[in-house]
Coordinates of C-alpha atoms in Angstrom, one line a residue:
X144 CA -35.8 45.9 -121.2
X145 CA -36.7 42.5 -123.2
X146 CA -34.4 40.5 -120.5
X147 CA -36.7 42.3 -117.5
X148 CA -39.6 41.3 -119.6
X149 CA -38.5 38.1 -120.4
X150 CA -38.0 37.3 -116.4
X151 CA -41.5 38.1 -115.6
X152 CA -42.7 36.1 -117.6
X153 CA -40.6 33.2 -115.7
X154 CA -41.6 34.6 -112.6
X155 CA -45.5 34.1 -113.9
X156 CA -44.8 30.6 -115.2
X157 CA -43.5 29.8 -111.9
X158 CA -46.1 31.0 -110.3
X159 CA -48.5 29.2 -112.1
X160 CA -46.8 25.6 -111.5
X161 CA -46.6 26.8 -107.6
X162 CA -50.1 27.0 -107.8
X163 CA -50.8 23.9 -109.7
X164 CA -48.5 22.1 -107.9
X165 CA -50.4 22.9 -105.0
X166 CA -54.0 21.8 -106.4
X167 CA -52.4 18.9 -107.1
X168 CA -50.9 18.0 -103.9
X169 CA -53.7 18.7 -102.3
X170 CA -56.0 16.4 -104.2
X171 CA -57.0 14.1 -101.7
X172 CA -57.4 17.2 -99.1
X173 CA -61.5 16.9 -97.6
X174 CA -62.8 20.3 -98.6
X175 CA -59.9 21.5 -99.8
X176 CA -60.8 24.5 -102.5
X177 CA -58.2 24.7 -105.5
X178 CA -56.6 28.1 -106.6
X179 CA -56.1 29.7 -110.1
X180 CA -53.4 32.0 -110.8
X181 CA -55.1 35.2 -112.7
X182 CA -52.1 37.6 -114.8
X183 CA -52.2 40.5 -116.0
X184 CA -49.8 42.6 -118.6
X185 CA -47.5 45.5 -117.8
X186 CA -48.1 48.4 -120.1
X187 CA -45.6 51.5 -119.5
X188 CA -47.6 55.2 -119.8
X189 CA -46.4 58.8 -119.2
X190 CA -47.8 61.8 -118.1
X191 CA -48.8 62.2 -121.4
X192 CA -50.7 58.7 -122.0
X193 CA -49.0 55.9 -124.6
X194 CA -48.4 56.2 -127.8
X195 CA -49.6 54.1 -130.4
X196 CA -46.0 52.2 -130.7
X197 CA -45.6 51.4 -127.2
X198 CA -44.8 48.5 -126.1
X199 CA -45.8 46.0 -123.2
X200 CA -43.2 45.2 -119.9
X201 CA -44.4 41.8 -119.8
X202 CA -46.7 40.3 -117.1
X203 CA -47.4 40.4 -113.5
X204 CA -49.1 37.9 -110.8
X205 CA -52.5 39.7 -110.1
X206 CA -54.1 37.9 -108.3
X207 CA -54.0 33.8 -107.0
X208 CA -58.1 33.0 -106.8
X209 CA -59.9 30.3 -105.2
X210 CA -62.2 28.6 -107.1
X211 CA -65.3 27.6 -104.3
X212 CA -67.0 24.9 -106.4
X213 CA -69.0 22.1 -105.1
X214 CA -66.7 19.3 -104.3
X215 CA -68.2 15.5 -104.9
X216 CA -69.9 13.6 -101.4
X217 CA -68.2 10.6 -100.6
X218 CA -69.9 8.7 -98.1
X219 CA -69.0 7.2 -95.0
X220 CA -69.8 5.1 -92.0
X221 CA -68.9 8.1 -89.6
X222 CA -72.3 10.2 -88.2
X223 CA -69.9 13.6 -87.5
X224 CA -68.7 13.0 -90.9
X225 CA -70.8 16.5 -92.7
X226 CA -70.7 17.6 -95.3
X227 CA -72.4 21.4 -96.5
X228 CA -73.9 20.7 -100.1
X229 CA -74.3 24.5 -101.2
X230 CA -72.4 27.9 -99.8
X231 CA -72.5 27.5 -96.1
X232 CA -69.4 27.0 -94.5
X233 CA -68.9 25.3 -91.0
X234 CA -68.4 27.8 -88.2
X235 CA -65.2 26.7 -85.6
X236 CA -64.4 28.3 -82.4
X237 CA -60.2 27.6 -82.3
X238 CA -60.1 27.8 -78.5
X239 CA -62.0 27.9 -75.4
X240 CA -61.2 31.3 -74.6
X241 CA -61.5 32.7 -78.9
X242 CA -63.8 34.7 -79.9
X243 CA -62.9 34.8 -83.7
X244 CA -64.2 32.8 -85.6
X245 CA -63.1 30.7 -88.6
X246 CA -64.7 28.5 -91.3
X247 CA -64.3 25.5 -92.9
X248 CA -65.5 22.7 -95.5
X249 CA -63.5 19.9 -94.3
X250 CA -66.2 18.1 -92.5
X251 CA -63.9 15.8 -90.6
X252 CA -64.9 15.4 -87.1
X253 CA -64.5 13.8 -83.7
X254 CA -65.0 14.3 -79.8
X255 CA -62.1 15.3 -77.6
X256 CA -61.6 14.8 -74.4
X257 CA -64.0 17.1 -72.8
X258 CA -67.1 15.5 -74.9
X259 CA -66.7 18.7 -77.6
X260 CA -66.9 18.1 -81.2
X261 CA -64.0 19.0 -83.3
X262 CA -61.9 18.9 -86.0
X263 CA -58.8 17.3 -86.9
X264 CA -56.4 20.9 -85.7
X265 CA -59.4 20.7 -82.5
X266 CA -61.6 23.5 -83.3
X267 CA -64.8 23.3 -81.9
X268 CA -67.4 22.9 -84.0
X269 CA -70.2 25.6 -83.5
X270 CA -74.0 25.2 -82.9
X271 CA -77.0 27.2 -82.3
X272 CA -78.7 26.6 -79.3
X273 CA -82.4 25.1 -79.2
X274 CA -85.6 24.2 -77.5
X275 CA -86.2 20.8 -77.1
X276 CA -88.1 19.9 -80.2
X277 CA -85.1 21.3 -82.2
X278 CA -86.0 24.8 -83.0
X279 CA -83.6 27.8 -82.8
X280 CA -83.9 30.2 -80.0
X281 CA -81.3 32.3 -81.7
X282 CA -79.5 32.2 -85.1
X283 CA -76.8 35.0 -84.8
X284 CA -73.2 34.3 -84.7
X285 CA -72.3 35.7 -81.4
X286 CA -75.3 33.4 -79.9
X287 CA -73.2 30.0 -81.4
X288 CA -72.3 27.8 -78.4
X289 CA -69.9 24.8 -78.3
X290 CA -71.4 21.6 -79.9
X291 CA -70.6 18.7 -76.6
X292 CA -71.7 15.7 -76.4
X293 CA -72.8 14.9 -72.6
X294 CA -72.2 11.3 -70.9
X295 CA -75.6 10.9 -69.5
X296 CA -79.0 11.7 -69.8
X297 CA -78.9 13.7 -66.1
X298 CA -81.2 12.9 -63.4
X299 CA -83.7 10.2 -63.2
X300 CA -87.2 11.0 -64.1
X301 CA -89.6 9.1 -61.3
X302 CA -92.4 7.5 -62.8
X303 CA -95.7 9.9 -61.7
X304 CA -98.4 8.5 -64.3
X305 CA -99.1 5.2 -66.0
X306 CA -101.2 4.9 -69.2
X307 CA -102.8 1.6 -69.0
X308 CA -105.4 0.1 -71.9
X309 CA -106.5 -3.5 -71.3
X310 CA -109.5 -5.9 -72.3
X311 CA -111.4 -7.6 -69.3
X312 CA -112.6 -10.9 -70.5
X313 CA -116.6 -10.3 -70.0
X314 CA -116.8 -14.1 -69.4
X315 CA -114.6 -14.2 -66.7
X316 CA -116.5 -15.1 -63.4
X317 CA -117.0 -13.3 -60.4
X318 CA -114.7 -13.8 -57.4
X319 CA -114.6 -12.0 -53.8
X320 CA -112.4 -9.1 -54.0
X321 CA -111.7 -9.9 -50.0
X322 CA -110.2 -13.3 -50.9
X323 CA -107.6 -12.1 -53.2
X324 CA -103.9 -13.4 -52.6
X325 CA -101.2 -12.6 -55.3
X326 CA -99.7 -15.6 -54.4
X327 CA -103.1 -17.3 -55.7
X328 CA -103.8 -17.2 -59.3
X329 CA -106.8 -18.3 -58.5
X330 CA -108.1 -14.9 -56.6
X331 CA -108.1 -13.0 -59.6
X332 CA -109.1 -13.6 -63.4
X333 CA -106.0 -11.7 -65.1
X334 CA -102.9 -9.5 -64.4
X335 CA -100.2 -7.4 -66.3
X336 CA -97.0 -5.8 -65.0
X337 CA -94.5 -2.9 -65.9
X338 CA -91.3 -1.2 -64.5
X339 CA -91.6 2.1 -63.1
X340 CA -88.3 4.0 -61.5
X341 CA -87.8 5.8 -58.5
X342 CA -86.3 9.0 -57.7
X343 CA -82.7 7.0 -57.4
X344 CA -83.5 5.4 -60.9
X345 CA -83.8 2.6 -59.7
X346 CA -86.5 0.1 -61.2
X347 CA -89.1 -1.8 -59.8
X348 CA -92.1 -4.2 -61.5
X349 CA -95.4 -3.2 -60.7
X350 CA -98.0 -6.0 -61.0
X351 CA -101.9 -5.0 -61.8
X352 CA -104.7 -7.7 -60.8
X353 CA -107.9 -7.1 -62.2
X354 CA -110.7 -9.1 -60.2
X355 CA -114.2 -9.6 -61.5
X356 CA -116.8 -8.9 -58.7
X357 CA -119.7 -8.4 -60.4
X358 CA -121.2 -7.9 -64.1
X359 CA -119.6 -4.9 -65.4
X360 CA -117.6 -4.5 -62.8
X361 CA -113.9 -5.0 -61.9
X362 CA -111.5 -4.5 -59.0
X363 CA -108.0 -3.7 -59.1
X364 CA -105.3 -4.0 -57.3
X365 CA -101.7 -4.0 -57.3
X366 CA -98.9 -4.6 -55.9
X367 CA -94.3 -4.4 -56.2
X368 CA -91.3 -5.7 -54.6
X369 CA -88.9 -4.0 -52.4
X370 CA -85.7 -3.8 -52.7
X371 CA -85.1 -6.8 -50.8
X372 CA -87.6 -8.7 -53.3
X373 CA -90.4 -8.9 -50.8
X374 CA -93.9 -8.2 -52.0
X375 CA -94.7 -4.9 -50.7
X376 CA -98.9 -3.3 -51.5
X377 CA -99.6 -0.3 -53.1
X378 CA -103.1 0.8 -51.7
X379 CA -105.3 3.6 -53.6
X380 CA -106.3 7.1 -52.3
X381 CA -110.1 6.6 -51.2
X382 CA -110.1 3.0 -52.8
X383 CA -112.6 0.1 -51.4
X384 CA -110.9 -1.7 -48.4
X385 CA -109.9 -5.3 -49.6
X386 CA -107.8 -8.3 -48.9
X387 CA -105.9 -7.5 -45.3
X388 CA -107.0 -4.3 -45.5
X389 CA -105.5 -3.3 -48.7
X390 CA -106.8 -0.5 -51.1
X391 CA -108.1 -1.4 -54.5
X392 CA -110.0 0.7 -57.0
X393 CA -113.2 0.1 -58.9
X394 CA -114.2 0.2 -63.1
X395 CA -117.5 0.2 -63.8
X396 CA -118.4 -0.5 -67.9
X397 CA -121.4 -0.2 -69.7
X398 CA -124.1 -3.0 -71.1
X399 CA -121.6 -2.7 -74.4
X400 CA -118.4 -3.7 -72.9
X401 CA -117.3 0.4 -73.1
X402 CA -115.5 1.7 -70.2
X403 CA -117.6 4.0 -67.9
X404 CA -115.7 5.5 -65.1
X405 CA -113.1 4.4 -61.8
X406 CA -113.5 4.9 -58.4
X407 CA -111.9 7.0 -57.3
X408 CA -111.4 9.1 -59.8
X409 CA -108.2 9.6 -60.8
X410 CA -106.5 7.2 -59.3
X411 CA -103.4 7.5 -57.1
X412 CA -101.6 5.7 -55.0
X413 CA -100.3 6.0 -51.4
X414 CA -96.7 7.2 -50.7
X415 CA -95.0 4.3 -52.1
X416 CA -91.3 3.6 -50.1
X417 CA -89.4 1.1 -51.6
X418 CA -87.1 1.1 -49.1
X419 CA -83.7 1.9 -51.0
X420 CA -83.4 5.4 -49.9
X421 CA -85.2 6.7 -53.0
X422 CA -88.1 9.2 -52.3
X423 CA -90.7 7.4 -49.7
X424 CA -93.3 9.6 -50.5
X425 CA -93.4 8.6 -54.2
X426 CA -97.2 8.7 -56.0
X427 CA -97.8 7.1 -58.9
X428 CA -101.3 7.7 -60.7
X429 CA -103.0 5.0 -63.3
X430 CA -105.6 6.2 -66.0
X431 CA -107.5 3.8 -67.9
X432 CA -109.6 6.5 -69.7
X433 CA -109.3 6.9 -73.7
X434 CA -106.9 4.1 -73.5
X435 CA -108.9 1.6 -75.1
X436 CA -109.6 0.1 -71.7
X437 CA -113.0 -2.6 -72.3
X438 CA -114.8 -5.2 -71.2
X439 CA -115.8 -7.6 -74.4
X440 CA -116.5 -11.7 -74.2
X441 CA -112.9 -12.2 -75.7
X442 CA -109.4 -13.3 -73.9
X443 CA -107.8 -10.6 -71.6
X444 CA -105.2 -8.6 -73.9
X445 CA -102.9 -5.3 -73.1
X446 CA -103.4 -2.8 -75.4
X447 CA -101.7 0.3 -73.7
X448 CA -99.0 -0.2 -71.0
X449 CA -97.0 3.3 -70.5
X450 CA -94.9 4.9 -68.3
X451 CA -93.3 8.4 -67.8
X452 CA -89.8 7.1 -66.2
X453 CA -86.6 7.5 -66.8
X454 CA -83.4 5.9 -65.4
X455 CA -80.5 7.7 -65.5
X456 CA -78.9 7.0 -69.5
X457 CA -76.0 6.1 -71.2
X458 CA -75.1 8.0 -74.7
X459 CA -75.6 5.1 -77.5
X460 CA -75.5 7.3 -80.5
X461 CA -76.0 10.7 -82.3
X462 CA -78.2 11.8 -84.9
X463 CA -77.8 14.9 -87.4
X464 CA -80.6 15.9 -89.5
X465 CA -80.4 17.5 -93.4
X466 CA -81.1 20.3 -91.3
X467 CA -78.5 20.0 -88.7
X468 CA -80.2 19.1 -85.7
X469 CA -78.1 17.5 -83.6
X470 CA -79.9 14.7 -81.5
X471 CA -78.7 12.4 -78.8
X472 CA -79.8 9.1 -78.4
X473 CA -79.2 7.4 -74.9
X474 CA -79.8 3.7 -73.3
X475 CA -82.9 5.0 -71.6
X476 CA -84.6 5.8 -74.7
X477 CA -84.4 9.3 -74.9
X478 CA -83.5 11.8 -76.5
X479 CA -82.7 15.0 -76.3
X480 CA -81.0 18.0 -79.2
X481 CA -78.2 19.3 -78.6
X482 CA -78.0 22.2 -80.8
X483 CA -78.3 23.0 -84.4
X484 CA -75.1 23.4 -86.7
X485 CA -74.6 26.6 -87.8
X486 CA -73.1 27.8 -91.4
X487 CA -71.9 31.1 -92.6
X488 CA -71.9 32.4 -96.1
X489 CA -70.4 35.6 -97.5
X490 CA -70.9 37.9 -100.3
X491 CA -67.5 37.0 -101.3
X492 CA -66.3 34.0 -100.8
X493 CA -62.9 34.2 -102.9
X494 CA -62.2 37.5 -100.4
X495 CA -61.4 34.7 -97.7
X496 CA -58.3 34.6 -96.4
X497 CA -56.4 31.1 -95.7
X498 CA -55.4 30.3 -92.8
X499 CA -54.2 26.8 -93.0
X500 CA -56.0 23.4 -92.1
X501 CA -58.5 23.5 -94.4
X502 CA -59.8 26.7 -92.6
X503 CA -60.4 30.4 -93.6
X504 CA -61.2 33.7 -91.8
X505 CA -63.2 36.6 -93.1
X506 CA -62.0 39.7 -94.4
X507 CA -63.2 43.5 -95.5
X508 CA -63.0 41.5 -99.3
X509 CA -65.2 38.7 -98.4
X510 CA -67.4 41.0 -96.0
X511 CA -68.9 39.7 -93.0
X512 CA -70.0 36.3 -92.5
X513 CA -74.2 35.9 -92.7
X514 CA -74.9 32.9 -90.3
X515 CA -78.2 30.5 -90.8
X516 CA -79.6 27.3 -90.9
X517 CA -78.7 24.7 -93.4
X518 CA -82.2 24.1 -96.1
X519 CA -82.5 28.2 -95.7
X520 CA -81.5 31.0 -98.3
X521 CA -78.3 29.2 -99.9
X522 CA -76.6 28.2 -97.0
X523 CA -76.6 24.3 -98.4
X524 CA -78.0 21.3 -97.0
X525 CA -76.2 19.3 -94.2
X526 CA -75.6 15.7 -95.0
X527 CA -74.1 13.8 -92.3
X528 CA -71.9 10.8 -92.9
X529 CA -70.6 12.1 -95.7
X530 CA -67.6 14.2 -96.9
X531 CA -67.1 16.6 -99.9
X532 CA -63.5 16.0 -101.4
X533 CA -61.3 18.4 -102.9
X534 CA -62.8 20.0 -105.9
X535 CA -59.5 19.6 -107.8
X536 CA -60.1 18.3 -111.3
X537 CA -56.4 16.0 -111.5
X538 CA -56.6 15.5 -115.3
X539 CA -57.1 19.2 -116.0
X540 CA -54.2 20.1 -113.1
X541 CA -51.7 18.1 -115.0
X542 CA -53.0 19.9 -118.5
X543 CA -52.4 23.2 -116.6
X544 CA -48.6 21.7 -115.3
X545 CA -47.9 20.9 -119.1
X546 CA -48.7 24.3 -120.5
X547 CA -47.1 26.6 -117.3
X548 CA -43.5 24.3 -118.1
X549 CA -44.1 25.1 -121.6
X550 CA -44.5 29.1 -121.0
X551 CA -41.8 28.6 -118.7
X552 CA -39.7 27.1 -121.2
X553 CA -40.7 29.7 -123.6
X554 CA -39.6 33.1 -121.5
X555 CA -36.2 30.8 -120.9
X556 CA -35.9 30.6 -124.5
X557 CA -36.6 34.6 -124.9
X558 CA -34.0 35.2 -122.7
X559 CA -31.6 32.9 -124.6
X560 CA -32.2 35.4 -127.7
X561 CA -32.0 38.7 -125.9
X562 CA -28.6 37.4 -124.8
X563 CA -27.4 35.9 -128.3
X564 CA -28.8 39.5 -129.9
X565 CA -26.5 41.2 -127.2
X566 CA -23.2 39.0 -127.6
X567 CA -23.7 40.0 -131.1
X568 CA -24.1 43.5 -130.6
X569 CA -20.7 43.2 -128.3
X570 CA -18.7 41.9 -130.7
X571 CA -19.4 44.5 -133.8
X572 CA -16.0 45.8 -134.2

């Protein structure tokens, strides 16, 4: 009985330098949890209970627990670099066509070939979708989607409505609004010009020229190129007829330099065709009001020059909030979220089973995973560029190696006995 007793103790010491042996391979492992071996004694009964002299079998392996502390952040220069500082875990989809979900700490991410976000074994990384300031339209698991970056910004948005805000030099003197020639500086007292796209997303430079006919009063007019470069008008809707027969709009302002009204009112333009194939029947409207458009005796500035445009853009970068919003940034300035990472916690997290690559699935122990947001409940926040590192304390690993080769050494040295005490026993003549 002592030599069976004896052995399980060498099977527990071995157990515990698997384990430790383990934590400390795995030391540099990015979210990587480490494991501690729990024992527990073997204590023979019968049918009629134990007896105050019995004695113990030895030990048995009970149970081999992870230990789900906060790892330390170390930061890096990688945006889809997270980290989950708190309970939440990541959620990963392992295949286009699986459903079952698994979970992770290891923060470690990149793009594939298809634009999705993944990790290092090329799970996809799970978001939930939103609305495009960001919020959730639905925070269940089943309603996770793919997180994929896309190439471009999609179609063009035409330019419909320009915010303009300008100062008209009240000094400025009056000049025939029939005489005016772009191609004369001299026609018109100031000018200011933007780029506006087409339905092709293609740009083009609209030029403004703002001609003083009379006190407190301006004409405007304006005028683009083609896409051969040639100087093409833009007349008004129900503007004054001016300069060969083009359309121009009226401001009127008030004895204090304060804008008063247009005419017309609003203001739009003619189908504009810029002769490129984009839409010829393009309108574009301006709207000077509660701009800061005026008329004071100082030089002519631009104080508001917008457009609603877009060409078609080129992804330049992504974004991820504290609160995993996912954001991404394109050449034509916008842009647009892409989803919102989701994390899962669980009632139990040491009831998770391992499943290799950093990466765990749920089971009846750990009970169902609860999905959320990060900065809600105790799911964690989400810090991007960063990575939580293995939560393996080295120094205390290599304490815990010492004392398992000692106990290991010890049940070896138990058996030695037992077998000296038995030779013995053998050779009583």
């Amino acid at each position: 009985m002592s030599f069976n007793t004896a052995l399980s103790g060498l099977n527990a010491a071995q157990a515990e330098l698997n384990v430790t042996a383990n934590n400390i391979s795995n030391v540099s492992t990015t979210g990587f949890k480490e494991s501690r071996t729990e024992f527990a004694d073997i204590f023979s009964t019968t049918s009629f209970g134990s007896s105050g002299t019995n004695i113990g079998n030895g030990v048995l392996l009970a149970n081999v627990a992870q230990q789900f502390n906060q790892g330390n952040l170390e930061f890096t220069a990688n945006t889809l670099d997270l980290a989950v500082s708190g309970e939440g875990f990541f959620i990963l989809s392992p295949g286009e066509n699986n459903d079952n979900a698994i979970f992770t700490r290891n923060g470690e991410f990149g793009v594939d070939n298809n634009g999705f976000v993944v990790s290092n074994a090329g799970a996809r990384l799970q978001v939930f979708p939103v609305n495009a300031d960001g919020t959730v339209t639905a925070t269940s698991l089943s309603s996770t989607i793919p997180l994929q970056l896309p190439q471009t910004a999609g179609v063009p948005t035409v330019t419909s409505l320009v915010d303009i805000g300008v100062n008209l030099p009240a000094s400025a003197g009056n000049l025939d609004p029939l005489a005016f020639d772009p191609l004369q500086p001299s026609t018109f007292n100031a000018s200011t010009s933007l780029t506006v796209f087409d339905s092709l997303g293609e740009s083009h430079v609209v030029t403004a020229y703002y001609v003083k006919v009379a006190d407190n009063q301006w004409a405007t007019y304006y005028n683009t190129t083609d896409s051969a470069g040639a100087t093409l008008p833009i007349d008004i809707t129900g503007g004054a007829v001016g300069a060969g027969g083009q359309l121009y709009h009226v401001t009127d302002f008030d004895n204090s330099g304060g804008y008063l009204s247009n005419t017309p009112d609003p203001i739009q333009t003619e189908a504009i065709d810029f002769l490129n194939g984009s839409d010829p029947n393009q309108i574009i409207g301006f709207n000077y009001a509660n701009n800061g458009t005026t008329q004071f005796s100082s030089p002519f500035t631009v104080n508001v020059l917008n457009q609603n445009g877009f060409p078609i853009g080129r992804l330049t970068g992504v974004e991820i909030s504290d609160t995993g919003v996912v954001r991404a940034n394109f050449s034509n300035g916008q842009t647009t979220a892409l989803g919102k990472i989701a994390l899962a916690r669980f009632q139990n997290s040491q009831g998770l089973a391992q499943i290799g690559n950093n990466s765990w699935e749920d089971t009846i122990d750990s009970g169902s995973p609860l999905a959320g947001e990060a900065l809600t409940s105790s799911f964690g926040q989400i810090r991007s560029g960063a990575l939580e590192v293995s939560n393996v304390d080295l120094t205390e690993q290599l304490v815990n190696l010492i004392a398992a080769q000692r106990n290991f050494q010890a049940n070896a040295k138990s058996i030695e006995t037992n077998n000296t005490i038995t030779q013995a026993i053998i050779n009583i003549r």
